[in-house]
Coordinates of C-alpha atoms in Angstrom, one line a residue:
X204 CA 0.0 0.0 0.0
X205 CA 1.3 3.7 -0.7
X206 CA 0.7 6.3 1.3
X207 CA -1.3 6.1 4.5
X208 CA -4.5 4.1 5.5
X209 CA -7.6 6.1 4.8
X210 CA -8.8 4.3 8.1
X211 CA -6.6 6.2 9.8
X212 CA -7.0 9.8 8.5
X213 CA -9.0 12.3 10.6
X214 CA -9.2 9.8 13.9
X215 CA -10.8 11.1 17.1
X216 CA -8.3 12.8 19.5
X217 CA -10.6 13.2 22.9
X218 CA -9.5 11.4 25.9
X219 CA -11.7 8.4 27.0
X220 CA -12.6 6.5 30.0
X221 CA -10.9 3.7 30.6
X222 CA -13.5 0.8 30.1
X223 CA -14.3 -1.8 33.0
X224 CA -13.5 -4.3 30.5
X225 CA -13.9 -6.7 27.4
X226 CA -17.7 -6.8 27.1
X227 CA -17.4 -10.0 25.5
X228 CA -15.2 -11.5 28.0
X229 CA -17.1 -9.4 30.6
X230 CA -20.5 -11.5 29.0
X231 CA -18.9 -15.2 28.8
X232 CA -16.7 -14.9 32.1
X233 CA -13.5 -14.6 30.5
X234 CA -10.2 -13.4 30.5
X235 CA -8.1 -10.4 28.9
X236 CA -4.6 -9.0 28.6
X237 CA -5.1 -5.4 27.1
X238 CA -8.2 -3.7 25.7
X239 CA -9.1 -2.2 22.2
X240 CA -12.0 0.1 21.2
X241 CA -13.6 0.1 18.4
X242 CA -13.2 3.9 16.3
X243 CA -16.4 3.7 14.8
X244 CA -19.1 2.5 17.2
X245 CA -17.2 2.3 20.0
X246 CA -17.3 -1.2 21.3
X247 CA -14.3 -2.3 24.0
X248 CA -12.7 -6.0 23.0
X249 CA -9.4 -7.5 23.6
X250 CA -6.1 -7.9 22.0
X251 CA -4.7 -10.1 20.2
X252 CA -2.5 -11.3 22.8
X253 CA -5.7 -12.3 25.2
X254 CA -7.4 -16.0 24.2
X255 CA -10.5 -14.7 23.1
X256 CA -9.1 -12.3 20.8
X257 CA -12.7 -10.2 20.8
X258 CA -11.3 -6.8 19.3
X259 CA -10.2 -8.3 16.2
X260 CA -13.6 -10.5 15.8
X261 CA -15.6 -7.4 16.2
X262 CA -13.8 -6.0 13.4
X263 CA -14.0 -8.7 11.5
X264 CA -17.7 -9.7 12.1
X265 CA -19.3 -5.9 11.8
X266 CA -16.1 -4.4 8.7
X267 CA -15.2 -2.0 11.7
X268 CA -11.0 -1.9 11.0
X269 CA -10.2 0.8 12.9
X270 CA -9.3 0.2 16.7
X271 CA -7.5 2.2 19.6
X272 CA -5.8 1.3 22.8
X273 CA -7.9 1.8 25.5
X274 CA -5.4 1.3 28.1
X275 CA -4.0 4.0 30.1
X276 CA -1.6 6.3 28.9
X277 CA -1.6 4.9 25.5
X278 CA -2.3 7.0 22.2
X279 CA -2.2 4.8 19.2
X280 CA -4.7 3.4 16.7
X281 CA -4.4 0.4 14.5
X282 CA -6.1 -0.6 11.1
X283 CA -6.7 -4.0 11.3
X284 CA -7.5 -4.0 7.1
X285 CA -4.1 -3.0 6.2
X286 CA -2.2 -3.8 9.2
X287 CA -0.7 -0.2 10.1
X288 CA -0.7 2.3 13.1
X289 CA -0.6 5.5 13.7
X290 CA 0.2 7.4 17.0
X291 CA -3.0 9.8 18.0
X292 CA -2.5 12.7 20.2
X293 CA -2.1 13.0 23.7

C-alpha cells in the first residue's frame, strides 16, 4: 500500500474512559490482557494477545478496522485492514 491508511486519516483525539473491560469477555466470564476500542461505534474488546481475541472478531464480524488502545496512557490506533498504526495525540 502507498501512502497512508484512509482508516486512519482524521481519527478522534478526545480522551476516553478507561472501560471496565472486554464486554465480551465481561458476558462469557472470560479473561483479557489489554483492551481495544472500536473507532467507529465504540465497542471495547481484547487484544490479540488475550485467548478470546474479541477486538479483532468485532472487526471482522461488523467491517469496523479501525481500533484504539484503550489502556492508560496509551495514544495509538491500529487498522486492522491494512495492518498499520498510527500514534494519535495525547
Amino acid at each position: 500500500m502507498s501512502g497512508p491508511c484512509e482508516h486512519l486519516v482524521g481519527l478522534p483525539d478526545e480522551a476516553m474512559e478507561t472501560p471496565a473491560g472486554c464486554e465480551s469477555c465481561l458476558e462469557i466470564g472470560g479473561t483479557w490482557v489489554h483492551l481495544r476500542r472500536c473507532l467507529v461505534c465504540g465497542r471495547v474488546g481484547c487484544c490479540d494477545d488475550s485467548p478470546n481475541r474479541h477486538a479483532r472478531a468485532h472487526a471482522d464480524a461488523h467491517g469496523h478496522p479501525v481500533i484504539r488502545s484503550a489502556e492508560p496512557g496509551e495514544s495509538w490506533a491500529w487498522c486492522y485492514e491494512h495492518e498499520v498504526a498510527a500514534r494519535l495525540p495525547t
